[in-house]
PDB file of C-alpha atoms in Angstrom:
ATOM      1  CA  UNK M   5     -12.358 -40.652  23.198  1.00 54.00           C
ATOM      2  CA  UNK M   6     -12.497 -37.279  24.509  1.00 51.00           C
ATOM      3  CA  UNK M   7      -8.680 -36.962  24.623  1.00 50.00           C
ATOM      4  CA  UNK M   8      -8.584 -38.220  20.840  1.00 51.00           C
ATOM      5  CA  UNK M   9     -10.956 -35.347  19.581  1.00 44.00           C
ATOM      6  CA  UNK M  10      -8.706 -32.815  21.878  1.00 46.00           C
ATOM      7  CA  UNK M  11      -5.025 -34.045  20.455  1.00 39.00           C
ATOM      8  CA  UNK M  12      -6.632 -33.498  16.601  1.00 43.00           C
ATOM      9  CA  UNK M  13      -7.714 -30.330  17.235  1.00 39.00           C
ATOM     10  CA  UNK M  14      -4.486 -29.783  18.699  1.00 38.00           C
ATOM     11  CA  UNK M  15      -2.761 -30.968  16.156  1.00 35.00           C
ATOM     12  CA  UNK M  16      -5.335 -28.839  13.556  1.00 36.00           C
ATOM     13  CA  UNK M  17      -4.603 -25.833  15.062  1.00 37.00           C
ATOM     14  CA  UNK M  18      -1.089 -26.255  15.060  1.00 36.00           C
ATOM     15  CA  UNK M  19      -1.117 -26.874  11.085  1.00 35.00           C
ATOM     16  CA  UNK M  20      -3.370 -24.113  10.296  1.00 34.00           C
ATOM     17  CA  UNK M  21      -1.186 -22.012  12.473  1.00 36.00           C
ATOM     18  CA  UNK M  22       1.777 -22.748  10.352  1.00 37.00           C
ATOM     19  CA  UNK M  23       0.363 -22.759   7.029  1.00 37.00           C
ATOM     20  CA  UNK M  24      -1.141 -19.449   8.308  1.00 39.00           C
ATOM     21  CA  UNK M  25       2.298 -18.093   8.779  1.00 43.00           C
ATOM     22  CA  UNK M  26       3.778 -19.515   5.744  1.00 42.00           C
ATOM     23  CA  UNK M  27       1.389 -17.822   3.847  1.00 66.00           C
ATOM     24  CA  UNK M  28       1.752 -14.397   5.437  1.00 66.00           C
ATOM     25  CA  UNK M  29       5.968 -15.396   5.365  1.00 74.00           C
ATOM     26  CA  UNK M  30       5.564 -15.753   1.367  1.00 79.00           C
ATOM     27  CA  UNK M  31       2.586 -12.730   0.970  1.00 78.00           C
ATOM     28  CA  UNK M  32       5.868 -10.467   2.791  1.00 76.00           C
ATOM     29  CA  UNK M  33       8.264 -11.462   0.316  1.00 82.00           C
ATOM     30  CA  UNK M  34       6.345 -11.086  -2.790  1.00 86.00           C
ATOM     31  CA  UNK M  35       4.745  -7.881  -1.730  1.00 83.00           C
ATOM     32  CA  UNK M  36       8.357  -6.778  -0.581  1.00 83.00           C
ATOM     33  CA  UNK M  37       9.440  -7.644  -4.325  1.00 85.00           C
ATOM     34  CA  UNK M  38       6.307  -5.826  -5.777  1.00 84.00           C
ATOM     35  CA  UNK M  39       7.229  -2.802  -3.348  1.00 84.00           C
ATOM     36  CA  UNK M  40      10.512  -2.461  -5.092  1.00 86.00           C
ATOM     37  CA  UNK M  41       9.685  -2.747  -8.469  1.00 89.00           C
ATOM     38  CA  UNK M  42       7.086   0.339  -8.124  1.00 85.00           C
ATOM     39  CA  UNK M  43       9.822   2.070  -7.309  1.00 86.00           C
ATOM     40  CA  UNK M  44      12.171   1.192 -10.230  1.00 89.00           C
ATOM     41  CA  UNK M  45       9.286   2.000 -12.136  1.00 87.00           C
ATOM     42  CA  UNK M  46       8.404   5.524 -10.443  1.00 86.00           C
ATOM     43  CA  UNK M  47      12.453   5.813 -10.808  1.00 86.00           C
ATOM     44  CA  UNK M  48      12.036   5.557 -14.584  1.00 85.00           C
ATOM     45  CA  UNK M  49       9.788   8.129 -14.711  1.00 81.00           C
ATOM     46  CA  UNK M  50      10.898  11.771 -15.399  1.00 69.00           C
ATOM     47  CA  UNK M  51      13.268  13.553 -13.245  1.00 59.00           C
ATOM     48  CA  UNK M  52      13.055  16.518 -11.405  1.00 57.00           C
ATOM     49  CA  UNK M  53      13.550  19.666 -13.215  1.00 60.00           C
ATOM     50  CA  UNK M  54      15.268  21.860 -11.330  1.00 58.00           C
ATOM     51  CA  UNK M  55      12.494  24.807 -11.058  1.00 75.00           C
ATOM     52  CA  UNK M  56       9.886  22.534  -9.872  1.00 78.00           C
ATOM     53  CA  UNK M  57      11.486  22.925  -5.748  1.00 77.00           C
ATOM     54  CA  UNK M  58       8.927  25.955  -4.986  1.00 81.00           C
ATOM     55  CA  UNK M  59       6.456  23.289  -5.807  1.00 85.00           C
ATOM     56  CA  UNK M  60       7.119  20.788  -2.664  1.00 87.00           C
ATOM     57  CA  UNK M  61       4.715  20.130  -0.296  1.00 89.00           C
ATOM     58  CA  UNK M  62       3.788  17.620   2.814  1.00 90.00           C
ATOM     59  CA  UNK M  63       1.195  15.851   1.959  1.00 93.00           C
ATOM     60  CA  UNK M  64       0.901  14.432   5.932  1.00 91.00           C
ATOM     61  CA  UNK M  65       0.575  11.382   5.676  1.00 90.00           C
ATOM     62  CA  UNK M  66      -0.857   9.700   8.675  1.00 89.00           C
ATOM     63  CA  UNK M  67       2.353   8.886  11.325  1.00 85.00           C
ATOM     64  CA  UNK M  68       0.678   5.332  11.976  1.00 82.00           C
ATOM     65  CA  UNK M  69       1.635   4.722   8.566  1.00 84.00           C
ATOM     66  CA  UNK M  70       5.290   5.883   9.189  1.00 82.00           C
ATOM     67  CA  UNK M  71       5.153   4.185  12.697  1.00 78.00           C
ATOM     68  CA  UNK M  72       2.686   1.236  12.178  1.00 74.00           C
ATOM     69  CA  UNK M  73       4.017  -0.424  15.506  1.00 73.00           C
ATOM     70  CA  UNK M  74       0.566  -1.106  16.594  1.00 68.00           C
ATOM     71  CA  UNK M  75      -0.922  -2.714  13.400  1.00 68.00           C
ATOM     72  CA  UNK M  76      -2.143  -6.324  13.857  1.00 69.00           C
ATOM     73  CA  UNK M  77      -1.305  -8.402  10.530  1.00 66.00           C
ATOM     74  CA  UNK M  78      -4.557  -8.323   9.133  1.00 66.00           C
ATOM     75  CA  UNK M  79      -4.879  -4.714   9.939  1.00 76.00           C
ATOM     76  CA  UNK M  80      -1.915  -4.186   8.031  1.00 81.00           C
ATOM     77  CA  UNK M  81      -2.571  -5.734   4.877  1.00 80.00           C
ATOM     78  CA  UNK M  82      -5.852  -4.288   4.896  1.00 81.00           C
ATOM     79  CA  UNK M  83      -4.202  -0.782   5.571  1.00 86.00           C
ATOM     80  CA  UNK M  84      -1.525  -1.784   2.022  1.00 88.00           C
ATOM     81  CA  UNK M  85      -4.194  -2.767   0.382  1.00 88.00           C
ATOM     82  CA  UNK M  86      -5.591   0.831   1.013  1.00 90.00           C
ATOM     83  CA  UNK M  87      -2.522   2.485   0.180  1.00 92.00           C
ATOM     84  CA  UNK M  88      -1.832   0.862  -3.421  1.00 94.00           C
ATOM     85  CA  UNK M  89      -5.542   0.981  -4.424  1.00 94.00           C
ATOM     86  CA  UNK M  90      -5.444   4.916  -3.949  1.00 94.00           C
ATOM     87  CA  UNK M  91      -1.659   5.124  -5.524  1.00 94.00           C
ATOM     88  CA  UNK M  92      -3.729   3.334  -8.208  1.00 94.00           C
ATOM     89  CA  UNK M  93      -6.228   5.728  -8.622  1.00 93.00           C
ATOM     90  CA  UNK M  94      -3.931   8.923  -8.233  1.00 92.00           C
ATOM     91  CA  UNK M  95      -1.976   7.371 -11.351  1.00 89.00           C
ATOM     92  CA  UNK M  96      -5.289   6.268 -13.384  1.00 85.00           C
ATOM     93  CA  UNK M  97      -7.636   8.579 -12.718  1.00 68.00           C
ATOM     94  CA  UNK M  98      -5.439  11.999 -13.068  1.00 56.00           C
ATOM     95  CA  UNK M  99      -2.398  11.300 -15.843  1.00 62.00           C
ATOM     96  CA  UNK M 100      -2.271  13.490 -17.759  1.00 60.00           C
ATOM     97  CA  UNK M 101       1.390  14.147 -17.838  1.00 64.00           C
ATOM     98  CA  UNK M 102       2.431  13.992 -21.654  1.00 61.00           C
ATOM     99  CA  UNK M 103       6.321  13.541 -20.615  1.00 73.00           C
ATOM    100  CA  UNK M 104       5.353  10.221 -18.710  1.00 79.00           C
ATOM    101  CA  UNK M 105       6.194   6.844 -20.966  1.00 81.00           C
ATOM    102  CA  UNK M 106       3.098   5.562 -20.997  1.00 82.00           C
ATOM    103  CA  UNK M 107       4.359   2.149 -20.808  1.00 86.00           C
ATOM    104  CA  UNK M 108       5.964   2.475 -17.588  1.00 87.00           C
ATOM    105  CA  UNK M 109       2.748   3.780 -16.223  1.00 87.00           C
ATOM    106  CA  UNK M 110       0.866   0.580 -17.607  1.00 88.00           C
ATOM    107  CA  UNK M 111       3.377  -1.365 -16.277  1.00 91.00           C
ATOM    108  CA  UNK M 112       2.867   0.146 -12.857  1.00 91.00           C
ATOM    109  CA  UNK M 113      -0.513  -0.403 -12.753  1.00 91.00           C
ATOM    110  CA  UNK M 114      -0.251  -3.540 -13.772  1.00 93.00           C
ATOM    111  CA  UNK M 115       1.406  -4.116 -10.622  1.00 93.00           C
ATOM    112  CA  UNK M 116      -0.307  -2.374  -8.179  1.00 93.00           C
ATOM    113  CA  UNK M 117      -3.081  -4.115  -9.672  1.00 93.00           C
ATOM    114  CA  UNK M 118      -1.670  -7.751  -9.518  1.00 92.00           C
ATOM    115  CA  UNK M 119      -0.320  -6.596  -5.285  1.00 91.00           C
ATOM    116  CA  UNK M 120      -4.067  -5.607  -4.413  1.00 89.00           C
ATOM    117  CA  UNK M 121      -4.967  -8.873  -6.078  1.00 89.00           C
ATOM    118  CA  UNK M 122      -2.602 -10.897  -4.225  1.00 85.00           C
ATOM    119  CA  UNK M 123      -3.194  -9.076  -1.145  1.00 83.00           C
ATOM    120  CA  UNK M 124      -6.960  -9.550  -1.139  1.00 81.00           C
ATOM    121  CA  UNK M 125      -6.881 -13.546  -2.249  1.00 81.00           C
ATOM    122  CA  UNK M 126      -4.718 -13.862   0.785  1.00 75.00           C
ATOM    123  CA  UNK M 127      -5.934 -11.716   3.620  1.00 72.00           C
ATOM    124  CA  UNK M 128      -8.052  -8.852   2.962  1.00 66.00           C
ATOM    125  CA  UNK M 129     -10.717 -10.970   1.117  1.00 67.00           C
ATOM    126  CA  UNK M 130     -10.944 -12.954   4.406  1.00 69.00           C
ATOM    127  CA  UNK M 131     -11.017 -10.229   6.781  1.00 67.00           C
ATOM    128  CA  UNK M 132     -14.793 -10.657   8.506  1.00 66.00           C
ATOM    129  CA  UNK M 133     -16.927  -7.190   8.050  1.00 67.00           C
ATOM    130  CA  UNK M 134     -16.439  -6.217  11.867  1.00 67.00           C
ATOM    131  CA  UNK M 135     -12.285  -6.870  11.370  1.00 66.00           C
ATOM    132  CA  UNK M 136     -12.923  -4.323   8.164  1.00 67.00           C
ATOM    133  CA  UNK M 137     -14.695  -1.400  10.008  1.00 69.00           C
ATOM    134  CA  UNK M 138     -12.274  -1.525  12.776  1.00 69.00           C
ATOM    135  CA  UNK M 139      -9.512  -0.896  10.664  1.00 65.00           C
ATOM    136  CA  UNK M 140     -11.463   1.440   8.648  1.00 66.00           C
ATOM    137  CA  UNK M 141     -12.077   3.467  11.641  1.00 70.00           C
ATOM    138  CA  UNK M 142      -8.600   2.905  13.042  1.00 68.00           C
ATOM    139  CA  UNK M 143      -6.561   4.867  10.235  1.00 79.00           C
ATOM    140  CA  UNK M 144      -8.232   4.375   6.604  1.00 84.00           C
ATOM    141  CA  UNK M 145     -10.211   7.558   6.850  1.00 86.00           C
ATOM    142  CA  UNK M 146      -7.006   9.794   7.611  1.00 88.00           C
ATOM    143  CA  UNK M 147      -5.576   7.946   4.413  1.00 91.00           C
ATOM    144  CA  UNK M 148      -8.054   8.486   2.374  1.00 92.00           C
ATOM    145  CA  UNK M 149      -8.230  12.547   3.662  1.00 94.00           C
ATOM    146  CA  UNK M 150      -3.989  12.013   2.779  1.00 96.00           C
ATOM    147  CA  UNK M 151      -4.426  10.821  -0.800  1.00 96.00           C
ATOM    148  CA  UNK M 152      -7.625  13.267  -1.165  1.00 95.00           C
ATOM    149  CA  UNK M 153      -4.522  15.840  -0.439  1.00 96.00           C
ATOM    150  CA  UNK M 154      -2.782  14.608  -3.025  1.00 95.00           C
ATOM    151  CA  UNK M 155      -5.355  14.984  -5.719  1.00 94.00           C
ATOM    152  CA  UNK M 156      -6.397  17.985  -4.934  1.00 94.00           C
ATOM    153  CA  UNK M 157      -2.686  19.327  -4.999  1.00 95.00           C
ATOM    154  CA  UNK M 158      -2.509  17.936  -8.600  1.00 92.00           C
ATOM    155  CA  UNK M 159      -5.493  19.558  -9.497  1.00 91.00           C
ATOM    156  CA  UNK M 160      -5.003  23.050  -7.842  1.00 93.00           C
ATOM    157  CA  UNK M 161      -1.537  22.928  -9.969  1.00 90.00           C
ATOM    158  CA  UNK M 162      -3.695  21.540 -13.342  1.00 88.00           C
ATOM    159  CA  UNK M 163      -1.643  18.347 -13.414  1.00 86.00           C
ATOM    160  CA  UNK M 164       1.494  20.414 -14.608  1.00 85.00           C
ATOM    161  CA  UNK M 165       4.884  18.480 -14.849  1.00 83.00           C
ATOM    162  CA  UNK M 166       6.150  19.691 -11.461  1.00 86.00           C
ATOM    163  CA  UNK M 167       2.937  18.933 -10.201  1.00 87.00           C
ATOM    164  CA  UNK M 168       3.507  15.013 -11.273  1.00 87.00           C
ATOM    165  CA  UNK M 169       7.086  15.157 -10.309  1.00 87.00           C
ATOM    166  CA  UNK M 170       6.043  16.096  -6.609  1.00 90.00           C
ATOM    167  CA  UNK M 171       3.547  13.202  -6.582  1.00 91.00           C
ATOM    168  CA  UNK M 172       5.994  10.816  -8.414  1.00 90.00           C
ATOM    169  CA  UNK M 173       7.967  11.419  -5.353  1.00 90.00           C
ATOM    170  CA  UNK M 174       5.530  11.337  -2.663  1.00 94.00           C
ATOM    171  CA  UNK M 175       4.433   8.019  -4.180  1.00 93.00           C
ATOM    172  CA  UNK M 176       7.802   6.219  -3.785  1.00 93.00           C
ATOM    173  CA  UNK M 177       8.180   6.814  -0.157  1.00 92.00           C
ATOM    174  CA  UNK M 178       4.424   5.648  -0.121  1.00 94.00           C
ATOM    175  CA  UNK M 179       6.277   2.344  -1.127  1.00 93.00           C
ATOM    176  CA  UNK M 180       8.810   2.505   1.809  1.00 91.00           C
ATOM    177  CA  UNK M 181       6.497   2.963   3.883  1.00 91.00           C
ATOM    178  CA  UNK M 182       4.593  -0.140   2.580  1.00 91.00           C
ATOM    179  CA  UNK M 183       7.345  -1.879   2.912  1.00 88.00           C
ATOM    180  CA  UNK M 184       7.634  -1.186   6.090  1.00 87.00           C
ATOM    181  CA  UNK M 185       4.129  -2.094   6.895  1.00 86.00           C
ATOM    182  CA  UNK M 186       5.159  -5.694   5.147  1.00 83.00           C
ATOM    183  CA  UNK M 187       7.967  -6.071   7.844  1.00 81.00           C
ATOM    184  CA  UNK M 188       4.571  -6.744  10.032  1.00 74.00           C
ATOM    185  CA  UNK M 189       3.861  -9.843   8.610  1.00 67.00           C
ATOM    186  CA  UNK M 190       6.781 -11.177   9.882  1.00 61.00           C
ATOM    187  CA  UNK M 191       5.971 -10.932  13.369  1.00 54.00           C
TER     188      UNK M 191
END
C-alpha cells in the first residue's frame, strides 16, 4: 500500500515538474517575441537628431540586471515583471512628446501591458509573499531607484525631444536585457 501512495506521488511530481517547465519553456518564447516587438516599436519611434548627443546619460542600471547569473526563475520573472511595469509607467505617466505617433505608443503599451499580464497569470501571481519580499529586497529597490533616474532625467530636461530620444534608447536595451533575463527560464 505504502509503496502505491509513494510511486503516485512519484509519478505526480514528475508531471507537475514537466508541465512546470513547459510552461516556463512557452512563457520564454512568448515573452522573447513580446521583447522584440517593443523594440520594433521603440525603433519606429523618432530618431535621433543629431544635437541631442550632449544630452546622453547612464542611467546605471543595476549590473544584476546586465549579469542576472544568480536569478532563480521565479526571481526572474518577478524581476521582468518589474522592469516592463516601470517602462510602462515612464511611457504613460510622462509623454508628452508631440513628435511621438501616438499609435505606436498605444500599441506599446498595449504590449507591455498584455507581457505583465502573461507574466503574472503564469508566475508572478503565484509567487508566495515571502518568495516576493526576497526578491524585492534582492534587486527591485535598486530598479526602482534606476527608473526613478530616469524620470527625474525627463523631468529635469521638461520632457524635451532629446530628452525622449535618450529614454527611447535607454528603454530598448531595457528589452535586451529582459531578454536576457528570459534566457533564465530555460535553465
Amino acid at each position: 500500500m505504502n509503496n502505491r501512495c509513494i510511486l503516485q506521488l512519484a509519478l505526480l511530481l514528475c508531471f507537475s515538474t514537466t508541465a512546470l517547465s513547459l510552461s516556463y519553456n512557452l512563457l520564454r518564447l512568448q515573452q522573447f517575441n513580446s521583447s522584440v516587438e517593443c523594440q520594433k516599436l521603440l525603433e519606429q519611434l523618432n530618431g535621433r537628431p543629431a544635437d541631442c548627443l550632449s544630452d546622453r546619460m547612464d542611467f546605471k542600471i543595476p549590473k544584476e540586471i546586465k549579469h542576472p547569473q544568480q536569478f532563480q526563475k521565479e526571481y526572474t520573472a518577478f524581476v521582468i515583471y518589474e522592469m516592463l511595469k516601470d517602462i510602462f509607467h515612464v511611457l504613460e505617466r510622462g509623454y508628452t512628446n508631440p513628435g511621438w505617433n501616438e499609435t505606436i505608443v498605444t500599441d506599446l503599451l498595449a504590449k507591455l501591458n498584455h507581457q505583465m499580464d502573461l507574466l503574472n497569470t503564469t508566475v508572478v501571481g503565484k509567487l508566495g509573499e515571502e518568495n516576493k519580499r526576497q526578491a524585492y529586497s534582492m534587486i527591485i529597490l535598486r530598479l526602482k531607484s534606476y527608473y526613478v533616474r530616469i524620470r527625474t532625467y525627463l523631468d529635469a530636461k521638461e520632457y524635451s525631444s532629446c530628452a525622449w530620444t535618450v529614454v527611447r534608447d535607454e528603454l530598448y536595451w531595457n528589452f535586451s536585457f529582459i531578454n536576457r533575463l528570459t534566457d533564465k527560464f530555460q535553465n
